Coordinates of C-alpha atoms in Angstrom, one line a residue:
M1 CA 0.0 -0.1 0.1
T2 CA 1.2 3.5 -0.8
E3 CA 2.0 5.4 2.1
R4 CA 1.2 9.0 1.3
W5 CA -0.2 11.2 -1.5
A6 CA -0.4 14.9 -1.5
L7 CA -3.5 16.5 -2.8
A8 CA -4.4 20.2 -3.5
P9 CA -8.1 20.9 -4.6
A10 CA -8.2 23.0 -7.9
E11 CA -10.5 26.1 -8.2
D12 CA -12.3 24.3 -11.0
G13 CA -13.1 21.3 -9.3
G14 CA -10.2 19.2 -10.1
A15 CA -7.1 18.6 -8.1
E16 CA -3.3 18.3 -8.2
I17 CA -2.0 15.1 -6.8
A18 CA 1.5 13.4 -6.2
A19 CA 2.9 10.3 -4.6
L20 CA 5.3 11.3 -1.8
G21 CA 8.3 9.1 -0.6
P22 CA 9.6 8.5 3.1
D23 CA 11.2 12.1 3.0
G24 CA 8.1 13.8 2.2
L25 CA 9.2 14.6 -1.3
P26 CA 7.4 13.7 -4.5
T27 CA 8.5 10.6 -6.0
G28 CA 7.2 11.4 -9.5
P29 CA 5.6 14.3 -11.3
V30 CA 2.7 16.3 -10.1
R31 CA -0.4 15.1 -11.9
R32 CA -3.5 17.2 -12.7
E33 CA -6.8 15.4 -12.4
P34 CA -10.1 16.9 -13.5
D35 CA -12.3 15.6 -10.7
L36 CA -11.2 15.8 -7.0
A37 CA -13.5 13.1 -5.8
E38 CA -12.4 10.7 -8.8
A39 CA -8.8 11.6 -8.1
V40 CA -9.4 9.9 -4.6
R41 CA -11.9 7.3 -5.6
T42 CA -9.7 5.7 -8.0
R43 CA -6.6 5.4 -5.6
P44 CA -8.1 3.1 -2.8
D45 CA -4.3 2.0 -2.1
V46 CA -3.4 5.5 -0.4
S47 CA -3.1 5.0 3.4
R48 CA -2.8 8.6 3.9
W49 CA -3.6 11.7 2.2
V50 CA -1.6 15.0 2.6
W51 CA -3.8 18.2 2.2
R52 CA -4.1 21.7 3.3
S53 CA -7.3 21.3 5.5
T54 CA -9.6 18.6 6.2
A55 CA -12.6 21.0 6.8
D56 CA -12.2 22.3 3.1
V57 CA -11.4 19.1 1.4
Y58 CA -13.3 16.2 3.1
P59 CA -17.0 17.2 3.1
R60 CA -16.6 17.5 -0.6
L61 CA -15.3 14.1 -0.8
L62 CA -18.1 12.7 1.7
A63 CA -20.8 14.5 -0.5
T64 CA -19.9 12.1 -3.2
G65 CA -19.6 9.0 -1.1
V66 CA -15.8 8.9 -0.9
R67 CA -14.0 8.1 2.6
V68 CA -10.5 8.1 3.2
E69 CA -8.6 6.1 5.9
R70 CA -6.1 8.6 7.1
C71 CA -4.9 11.9 6.5
Y72 CA -2.6 14.8 7.3
D73 CA -4.0 18.1 7.9
M74 CA -1.5 20.8 7.4
E75 CA -3.5 23.5 9.1
A76 CA -4.3 21.5 12.2
A77 CA -0.6 20.6 12.2
E78 CA 0.6 24.4 12.0
T79 CA -1.7 25.0 15.0
L80 CA 0.0 22.3 17.1
L81 CA 3.6 23.3 15.9
L82 CA 3.0 26.9 16.6
G83 CA 1.9 26.2 20.0
H84 CA 4.9 23.8 20.6
E85 CA 7.2 26.8 19.7
G86 CA 5.2 29.3 22.0
R87 CA 3.7 31.0 19.2
L88 CA 0.1 30.0 19.5
G89 CA -2.1 32.5 18.2
E90 CA -0.1 33.4 14.9
P91 CA -2.0 33.0 11.8
R92 CA -2.1 29.1 11.2
S93 CA -3.3 28.8 7.5
A94 CA -1.0 27.2 5.0
A95 CA -0.7 30.6 3.2
A96 CA 0.4 32.1 6.5
A97 CA 2.9 29.4 7.2
L98 CA 4.2 29.8 3.5
A99 CA 4.6 33.6 3.9
R100 CA 6.6 33.0 7.2
L101 CA 9.1 30.6 5.2
R102 CA 9.4 33.3 2.4
G103 CA 9.8 36.4 4.7
G104 CA 6.8 38.2 3.4
P105 CA 3.9 39.6 4.7
V106 CA 1.8 36.9 6.8
P107 CA -2.0 37.2 6.0
P108 CA -4.4 36.8 9.0
D109 CA -6.5 34.0 9.2
P110 CA -10.1 34.6 8.0
P111 CA -12.7 35.0 10.8
Q112 CA -14.6 32.2 12.0
R113 CA -17.7 31.4 9.9
S114 CA -21.0 32.0 11.4
A115 CA -23.0 28.7 12.1
E116 CA -25.7 28.0 9.5
P117 CA -28.2 25.8 11.1
G118 CA -29.4 22.8 9.4
S119 CA -26.9 22.5 6.5
Q120 CA -23.5 21.4 5.7
S121 CA -22.5 24.9 5.3
S122 CA -18.7 24.2 4.9
L123 CA -19.9 23.0 1.4
F124 CA -21.0 26.5 0.3
E125 CA -18.6 28.7 2.3
P126 CA -16.2 30.8 0.4
R127 CA -13.0 29.1 -0.4
P128 CA -9.8 30.1 0.9
V129 CA -7.0 31.3 -1.4
H130 CA -5.8 28.4 -3.6
L131 CA -2.4 27.4 -3.2
P132 CA -0.8 25.0 -5.7
L133 CA 0.6 21.8 -4.6
A134 CA 4.2 22.6 -5.0
D135 CA 3.7 25.5 -2.2
L136 CA 1.7 23.0 0.0
L137 CA 4.6 20.7 -0.2
T138 CA 7.1 23.5 0.8
V139 CA 4.8 24.0 3.8
Y140 CA 4.7 20.3 4.5
A141 CA 8.8 19.7 4.2
D142 CA 9.2 22.5 6.7
Q143 CA 6.6 21.2 9.2
Q144 CA 8.3 17.5 9.0
R145 CA 11.6 19.5 10.0
R146 CA 9.9 21.1 13.0
H147 CA 8.5 17.8 14.0
D148 CA 12.0 16.4 14.2
T149 CA 13.1 19.2 16.5
A150 CA 10.2 19.1 18.8
A151 CA 10.9 18.1 22.6
H152 CA 9.5 14.6 21.8
P153 CA 9.5 14.1 18.0
G154 CA 7.8 10.8 17.9
R155 CA 4.9 11.9 20.4
M156 CA 4.5 15.2 18.5
R157 CA 3.9 13.2 15.2
L158 CA 1.4 10.9 17.1
L159 CA -0.3 13.9 18.2
T160 CA -0.5 15.5 14.7
A161 CA -1.6 12.3 13.6
S162 CA -4.5 11.8 16.1
E163 CA -5.6 15.4 15.4
S164 CA -5.8 14.8 11.8
A165 CA -7.8 11.6 12.6
G166 CA -10.0 13.7 14.7
M167 CA -10.6 16.0 11.8
L168 CA -11.8 13.1 9.7
V169 CA -14.2 11.9 12.6
A170 CA -15.8 15.3 13.0
A171 CA -16.5 15.7 9.1
E172 CA -18.2 12.2 9.2
M173 CA -20.2 13.1 12.3
N174 CA -21.2 16.4 10.7
L175 CA -22.6 14.5 7.6
S176 CA -24.2 11.6 9.7
G177 CA -25.8 13.6 12.4
L178 CA -27.1 12.5 15.8
P179 CA -30.6 10.6 15.5
W180 CA -33.3 13.2 16.6
S181 CA -36.9 12.5 16.9
A182 CA -38.6 15.9 16.6
E183 CA -42.0 14.5 17.6
V184 CA -40.3 13.4 21.0
H185 CA -38.9 16.9 21.4
R186 CA -42.0 18.7 20.7
D187 CA -43.8 16.5 23.5
V188 CA -41.0 17.2 25.9
L189 CA -41.2 20.9 25.2
H190 CA -45.1 20.8 25.6
E191 CA -44.8 18.8 29.0
L192 CA -42.4 21.2 30.3
L193 CA -43.4 24.7 29.0
G194 CA -47.1 24.2 28.0
E195 CA -48.7 25.7 24.7
R196 CA -46.9 28.2 22.7
Y197 CA -48.6 31.6 22.7
T198 CA -48.9 33.2 19.0
G199 CA -46.2 36.1 18.3
G200 CA -43.4 34.3 19.9
G201 CA -44.1 35.3 23.4
E202 CA -43.1 33.1 26.4
P203 CA -44.9 29.8 26.7
R204 CA -47.6 29.2 29.3
R205 CA -45.8 27.7 32.0
L206 CA -43.1 30.5 32.0
A207 CA -45.9 33.1 31.9
E208 CA -47.5 31.4 34.9
L209 CA -44.1 31.2 36.7
T210 CA -43.8 34.8 35.9
D211 CA -46.8 35.7 37.7
E212 CA -45.7 33.5 40.7
V213 CA -42.5 35.6 41.1
S214 CA -44.4 38.9 40.8
A215 CA -46.9 37.8 43.2
A216 CA -44.1 36.9 45.7
F217 CA -42.7 40.4 45.3
G218 CA -45.8 42.1 45.3
R219 CA -44.9 44.1 42.0
R220 CA -44.5 43.1 38.2
V221 CA -41.0 41.5 37.8
R222 CA -39.3 40.3 34.8
P223 CA -37.6 36.7 35.8
D224 CA -35.7 37.1 32.4
L225 CA -33.8 40.2 33.5
P226 CA -31.3 39.9 36.3
A227 CA -31.4 43.5 37.2
D228 CA -35.0 43.5 37.6
V229 CA -34.8 40.6 39.9
V230 CA -31.9 42.0 42.0
K231 CA -33.9 45.1 42.6
A232 CA -37.1 43.5 43.5
F233 CA -34.9 41.7 46.3
A234 CA -33.5 44.8 47.4
Q235 CA -36.7 46.5 47.7
A236 CA -37.9 43.2 49.9
G237 CA -34.8 44.1 52.2
I238 CA -32.3 41.0 50.8
K239 CA -29.1 42.2 49.3
V240 CA -28.0 39.9 46.3
K241 CA -25.2 40.5 43.6
S242 CA -26.7 38.2 41.1
T243 CA -29.5 35.8 40.4
R244 CA -27.1 32.6 40.0
R245 CA -28.7 29.6 41.7
W246 CA -25.8 29.2 44.1
E247 CA -26.5 32.7 45.6
I248 CA -30.2 32.7 45.9
E249 CA -31.4 29.0 46.5
S250 CA -30.7 29.4 50.2
I251 CA -32.7 32.6 50.6
D252 CA -36.0 32.5 52.6
H253 CA -38.4 34.3 50.4
P254 CA -41.5 32.9 48.4
A255 CA -40.2 34.1 45.0
V256 CA -37.2 32.0 45.1
K257 CA -38.6 28.5 44.4
P258 CA -40.7 29.9 41.0
L259 CA -37.6 31.9 40.1
L260 CA -35.4 29.0 40.0
E261 CA -37.9 26.9 38.3
Y262 CA -38.3 29.6 35.7
K263 CA -34.5 30.0 35.3
K264 CA -34.3 26.1 34.4
L265 CA -37.3 26.0 32.0
Y266 CA -36.0 29.4 30.4
R267 CA -32.8 28.0 29.6
I268 CA -34.5 25.1 27.8
W269 CA -36.7 27.2 25.9
V270 CA -33.9 29.6 24.5
A271 CA -31.1 26.9 24.0
H272 CA -33.4 23.9 22.7
G273 CA -37.0 25.1 22.5
W274 CA -39.1 25.3 19.2
S275 CA -37.0 27.7 17.4
W276 CA -33.9 25.4 18.1
L277 CA -35.8 22.2 16.8
Q278 CA -36.8 24.0 13.5
D279 CA -33.1 25.2 12.9
W280 CA -31.0 22.4 13.8
V281 CA -32.9 19.1 13.3
R282 CA -33.7 17.9 9.6
D283 CA -34.6 14.5 8.4
G284 CA -34.3 13.2 11.8
R285 CA -30.9 14.2 12.5
F286 CA -29.2 17.0 14.6
R287 CA -26.3 18.2 12.8
P288 CA -23.9 20.7 14.4
E289 CA -20.6 21.4 13.1
Y290 CA -17.9 20.1 15.2
L291 CA -14.6 21.7 15.5
P292 CA -11.8 19.4 17.0
G293 CA -9.2 21.1 18.9
G294 CA -11.5 24.1 19.6
T295 CA -10.0 24.9 23.0
V296 CA -6.2 25.1 23.8
T297 CA -6.4 21.8 25.7
G298 CA -7.6 20.0 22.6
R299 CA -11.3 19.5 23.6
W300 CA -14.0 19.9 21.0
V301 CA -16.6 22.6 20.5
T302 CA -19.3 23.3 18.1
N303 CA -20.1 26.1 15.7
G304 CA -23.6 26.4 16.9
G305 CA -26.3 24.2 18.1
G306 CA -25.0 23.7 21.5
A307 CA -24.5 19.8 20.9
L308 CA -22.0 19.7 23.9
Q309 CA -24.7 21.0 26.4
I310 CA -27.7 18.9 25.9
P311 CA -29.9 18.8 28.9
K312 CA -30.7 15.2 30.1
V313 CA -34.5 16.0 29.7
I314 CA -33.9 16.9 26.2
R315 CA -32.0 13.7 25.6
R316 CA -35.3 12.0 25.5
A317 CA -35.3 13.1 22.0
V318 CA -32.1 11.2 20.8
V319 CA -33.7 8.1 19.7
A320 CA -32.3 5.2 17.6
D321 CA -33.5 4.4 14.2
P322 CA -36.0 1.5 14.0
G323 CA -34.0 -1.8 14.5
W324 CA -31.0 0.2 15.6
R325 CA -29.3 0.9 19.0
L326 CA -27.4 3.8 20.7
V327 CA -24.0 2.6 22.4
V328 CA -23.4 5.3 24.8
A329 CA -19.9 5.1 26.5
D330 CA -18.3 7.2 29.3
A331 CA -15.0 7.1 30.3
D332 CA -14.6 6.1 34.0
Q333 CA -12.6 8.5 36.2
M334 CA -10.5 9.6 33.3
E335 CA -8.6 12.5 34.9
P336 CA -7.1 10.6 37.7
R337 CA -6.1 7.7 35.5
V338 CA -4.5 10.0 33.2
L339 CA -2.6 11.6 36.0
A340 CA -1.2 8.3 37.0
A341 CA -0.1 7.6 33.5
I342 CA 1.8 10.9 33.0
S343 CA 3.3 11.1 36.3
R344 CA 4.5 7.5 36.5
D345 CA 3.5 7.4 40.2
P346 CA 3.9 3.8 41.3
G347 CA 1.3 3.9 43.8
L348 CA -1.3 5.7 41.8
M349 CA -0.8 3.5 38.5
E350 CA -1.1 0.3 40.8
V351 CA -4.6 1.8 41.9
A352 CA -5.4 2.8 38.5
G353 CA -5.0 -0.8 37.2
R354 CA -7.4 -2.3 39.4
E355 CA -10.6 -3.6 38.6
S356 CA -12.4 -2.0 41.5
D357 CA -13.3 1.6 42.0
L358 CA -10.5 4.1 41.5
Y359 CA -11.6 6.6 44.1
Q360 CA -12.5 3.9 46.6
S361 CA -8.9 2.5 46.4
V362 CA -7.4 5.8 46.9
S363 CA -9.5 6.2 49.7
D364 CA -8.5 3.0 51.2
R365 CA -4.8 3.9 51.0
A366 CA -4.9 7.4 52.1
F367 CA -8.4 8.5 53.7
S368 CA -9.5 5.8 56.0
G369 CA -12.0 4.4 53.5
D370 CA -13.8 8.0 52.9
R371 CA -14.2 7.6 49.1
A372 CA -16.1 11.4 49.0
Q373 CA -13.0 12.7 50.6
A374 CA -10.4 11.0 48.4
K375 CA -12.3 11.8 45.3
L376 CA -12.3 15.7 46.4
A377 CA -8.6 15.3 47.2
V378 CA -7.7 13.9 43.7
L379 CA -9.7 16.6 41.8
G380 CA -8.6 19.3 44.0
A381 CA -5.0 18.3 43.1
V382 CA -5.8 18.5 39.5
Y383 CA -7.8 21.6 39.5
G384 CA -5.7 23.4 42.2
Q385 CA -7.9 23.4 45.6
T386 CA -5.1 24.0 47.6
S387 CA -6.4 26.1 50.6
G388 CA -8.5 25.1 53.7
D389 CA -9.7 21.4 53.5
G390 CA -8.2 21.3 50.1
L391 CA -4.6 21.7 51.5
K392 CA -5.1 19.2 54.1
N393 CA -6.4 16.6 51.7
L394 CA -3.5 17.5 49.5
A395 CA -1.0 16.8 52.0
L396 CA -2.5 13.3 52.7
L397 CA -2.4 12.6 49.0
R398 CA 1.2 13.8 48.7
R399 CA 2.1 11.3 51.4
R400 CA 0.7 8.4 49.6
F401 CA 1.1 9.3 45.9
P402 CA 4.2 11.8 45.9
R403 CA 5.1 11.8 42.2
A404 CA 1.5 12.3 41.0
V405 CA 1.2 15.5 43.0
A406 CA 4.7 16.5 42.1
Y407 CA 3.8 16.3 38.5
V408 CA 0.8 18.9 38.9
D409 CA 2.9 21.1 41.2
D410 CA 5.8 21.3 38.9
A411 CA 3.3 22.2 36.1
A412 CA 1.4 24.8 38.1
R413 CA 5.0 26.3 39.0
A414 CA 5.9 26.5 35.4
G415 CA 2.6 28.0 34.7
E416 CA 3.0 30.8 37.3
E417 CA 6.5 31.5 35.9
G418 CA 5.1 32.1 32.3
R419 CA 6.8 28.9 31.0
L420 CA 5.5 26.7 28.4
V421 CA 3.5 23.6 29.8
R422 CA 2.8 20.5 27.6
T423 CA 0.4 17.7 27.5
W424 CA 1.9 14.3 27.4
L425 CA 2.0 14.2 23.5
G426 CA 3.1 17.8 23.3
R427 CA -0.1 20.1 22.8
T428 CA 1.2 23.2 24.5
C429 CA -0.4 25.7 27.0
P430 CA 0.9 29.1 25.9
P431 CA 2.5 31.6 28.4
A432 CA 0.7 34.5 29.5
A433 CA 1.2 37.6 27.3
G434 CA 4.3 39.6 28.5
A435 CA 5.7 36.4 30.4
G436 CA 9.3 37.5 29.7
E437 CA 12.6 36.4 27.7
D438 CA 12.5 32.9 29.1
S439 CA 8.9 32.2 28.4
G440 CA 9.8 29.5 25.8
E441 CA 11.8 27.6 28.5
E442 CA 10.0 24.3 29.1
A443 CA 9.3 23.1 32.7
G444 CA 11.2 19.9 33.7
M445 CA 9.6 16.6 34.6
P446 CA 11.5 14.2 36.5
Q447 CA 12.9 11.3 34.1
D448 CA 9.9 12.0 31.8
G449 CA 10.9 15.1 30.1
P450 CA 8.7 18.4 29.7
V451 CA 5.6 18.9 31.8
D452 CA 2.6 17.8 29.9
T453 CA -0.7 20.0 29.9
P454 CA -4.4 20.2 29.8
V455 CA -6.9 22.9 29.1
D456 CA -10.6 23.7 29.2
Q457 CA -11.4 26.7 31.6
G458 CA -11.3 29.6 28.9
W459 CA -7.6 30.3 28.8
V460 CA -7.1 31.7 25.5
P461 CA -3.8 32.4 23.5
G462 CA -2.4 35.7 24.3
Y463 CA -4.5 36.0 27.4
A464 CA -2.5 38.8 29.7
S465 CA -3.2 38.2 33.4
S466 CA -1.4 39.5 36.4
D467 CA -2.6 36.8 38.7
S468 CA 0.2 34.3 38.1
R469 CA -1.5 32.0 40.6
A470 CA -4.6 31.6 38.4
R471 CA -2.5 30.6 35.4
G472 CA -0.8 28.4 37.7
R473 CA -4.1 26.5 38.4
F474 CA -4.6 26.6 34.7
A475 CA -1.5 25.0 34.0
R476 CA -2.0 22.2 36.9
N477 CA -5.2 21.3 35.1
F478 CA -3.9 21.5 31.6
V479 CA -1.1 18.6 32.0
V480 CA -4.2 16.3 32.9
Q481 CA -7.0 17.5 31.0
G482 CA -5.1 18.1 28.0
S483 CA -3.4 14.6 28.1
A484 CA -7.0 13.2 28.3
A485 CA -7.9 14.9 25.2
D486 CA -5.0 13.4 23.6
W487 CA -5.8 9.9 24.4
A488 CA -9.5 10.5 23.6
L489 CA -8.5 11.3 20.0
L490 CA -6.8 8.1 19.8
V491 CA -9.8 6.2 21.1
L492 CA -12.0 7.9 18.5
A493 CA -9.3 7.0 15.6
A494 CA -9.4 3.5 16.7
L495 CA -13.0 3.1 17.1
R496 CA -13.3 4.9 13.7
R497 CA -11.5 2.3 12.0
T498 CA -13.8 -0.5 13.5
C499 CA -17.0 1.3 12.6
S500 CA -16.0 1.6 8.9
Q501 CA -15.9 -2.1 8.7
L502 CA -19.6 -2.2 10.0
A503 CA -22.9 -0.5 9.4
A504 CA -22.2 1.3 12.6
E505 CA -21.6 5.3 12.8
L506 CA -20.1 7.5 15.1
V507 CA -22.5 10.3 15.9
F508 CA -21.4 12.0 18.9
F509 CA -18.4 12.8 20.9
Q510 CA -17.7 15.1 24.0
H511 CA -14.7 15.0 26.3
D512 CA -15.2 11.6 27.9
E513 CA -18.4 10.4 26.3
V514 CA -18.8 8.9 22.7
I515 CA -22.0 7.5 21.0
V516 CA -22.0 5.2 18.3
H517 CA -25.3 4.5 16.4
C518 CA -25.5 0.8 15.0
P519 CA -27.8 -1.8 14.1
E520 CA -29.0 -3.9 17.0
E521 CA -27.0 -7.0 16.2
E522 CA -24.0 -5.0 16.0
A523 CA -24.3 -3.5 19.5
D524 CA -22.1 -5.9 21.1
I525 CA -19.4 -5.8 18.7
V526 CA -19.4 -2.0 19.2
V527 CA -19.1 -2.2 22.9
A528 CA -15.9 -4.6 22.6
A529 CA -14.5 -2.2 20.1
I530 CA -14.7 0.8 22.4
R531 CA -13.1 -1.2 25.3
D532 CA -10.2 -2.4 22.8
A533 CA -9.9 1.2 21.7
A534 CA -9.6 2.7 25.1
E535 CA -6.9 0.1 26.0
L536 CA -4.9 0.6 22.7
A537 CA -5.1 4.5 23.0
G538 CA -3.7 4.1 26.5
R539 CA -0.6 2.2 25.1
L540 CA -0.1 4.2 22.2
T541 CA -0.6 7.6 24.2
F542 CA 1.4 6.8 27.3
G543 CA 3.3 3.6 26.6
E544 CA 3.2 0.4 28.6
T545 CA 1.7 1.2 31.9
P546 CA -0.5 -0.9 34.2
V547 CA -3.2 1.9 34.0
R548 CA -6.6 0.9 32.9
F549 CA -8.9 3.2 30.9
P550 CA -12.3 1.6 31.1
F551 CA -15.7 2.8 29.8
T552 CA -19.2 2.3 31.2
T553 CA -21.2 1.3 28.3
A554 CA -25.1 1.3 27.8
V555 CA -26.8 0.1 24.9
V556 CA -30.2 1.8 24.6
R557 CA -32.9 3.2 22.2
C558 CA -32.9 6.6 24.0
Y559 CA -30.0 8.6 25.0
A560 CA -31.7 9.8 28.2
D561 CA -31.9 6.0 29.3
A562 CA -28.3 5.7 29.4
K563 CA -27.8 7.3 32.9

């Protein structure tokens, strides 16, 4: 099987293609093909296509029924390499990479395209500036050189490969969509919200709750306007700074109960109400646009539709096709298992390799059997709860699992000092803006190289903060959460390969959860494939360790029945 071919779509619907040798250089002349899809379809022996952007090329192939096994996404690679070099936030397009190589003016990246509900918008968006294949191969050769000079070249190449695989998965999920019953959704909305009023006003139940809140305050109050509610509480002699649940739920006032109910239902009406259903569900499928690597940690986001925040009550509308099932899989206690693998702490690896509940095993070792306290301690170490009870728990944890705690402590210190912090495979959390001349220096990890990183709490490239401790807490979390995201990409890649041999289709992914839609007779095969993919991803990502990465799986007709 030929290892790699490079491909550059032409503006007239054709393509330039060339076979590549082990050195990444063409082994023959560049060929001009009149049809992009045919150029790929007629070369089933190609194991990896090298192209500028999966988001640009692959939807066009999928629209003609053409799927590929693997790819190398140059723009995804450029993002990872810029981050590794401490330059995350610089333009990451192939055109920008080429301009940097040639010393010319670097064009900015185009703005994020607005979501277009209910359509495969990427098929119709304006195309980027065309680059001939020769220019793309210049960028590709430079990227190969930069991979070779990374802190851990093998890991970095694996990260780029897995990120590229994630791009393929996302495009295929965008096409397939998540099975969705509009009828069930409408029934749920009617049950929760009551009848809709003409003119687009609030549904009946929200109107009733508005009346209850107003009656409790003795005047007309708009529950959807926080300033109005804060003012009403002030007039009742109660001082609140906001209408957040945690602040008002303990207040002794008759308006609190209907207000909290209103807020819950209002969110459903706005985020997943009738308008959302009309905009985002077509032909029995919900089709958001998944964006892999949408956060610095590597976690995914969606461009519209709110696919990663589907309330449990709305999950009742996620229903498998007749004769099919949803295999819903959640990774069990993923973050402490990842911490065990990246820290190489012998005690925590031994605990994470057991069949028993991880938090219970930790509690038996360090917290006298108190599982709740053990869980708080482990998550506190990851998320930086190092004051009050958190400090006491951390001390107990450090005594039993010193390397694990030292690992996140070192990451936090590196973050505070403005140094680069990395995930196990090399995804990099950028330093705060203006961190200093030594901001590119790596944080050293005993025996295991640079600190590896996690992210997801809103830290963005170039974000300047005077609170170095806050960034330290973020870096502490980044090394775990980001490494978990690295592992999850390899789970998806392995699971995608199995599904390609079945009728099964990947239809949903977020952080530590995946859903496969499959014929009922394939459900057991998919369950086993998820288990095997998790273990394979663990070995590929972290090497040979005793750490297990189990999933809890449920085979259901309705998503809401999985939990």
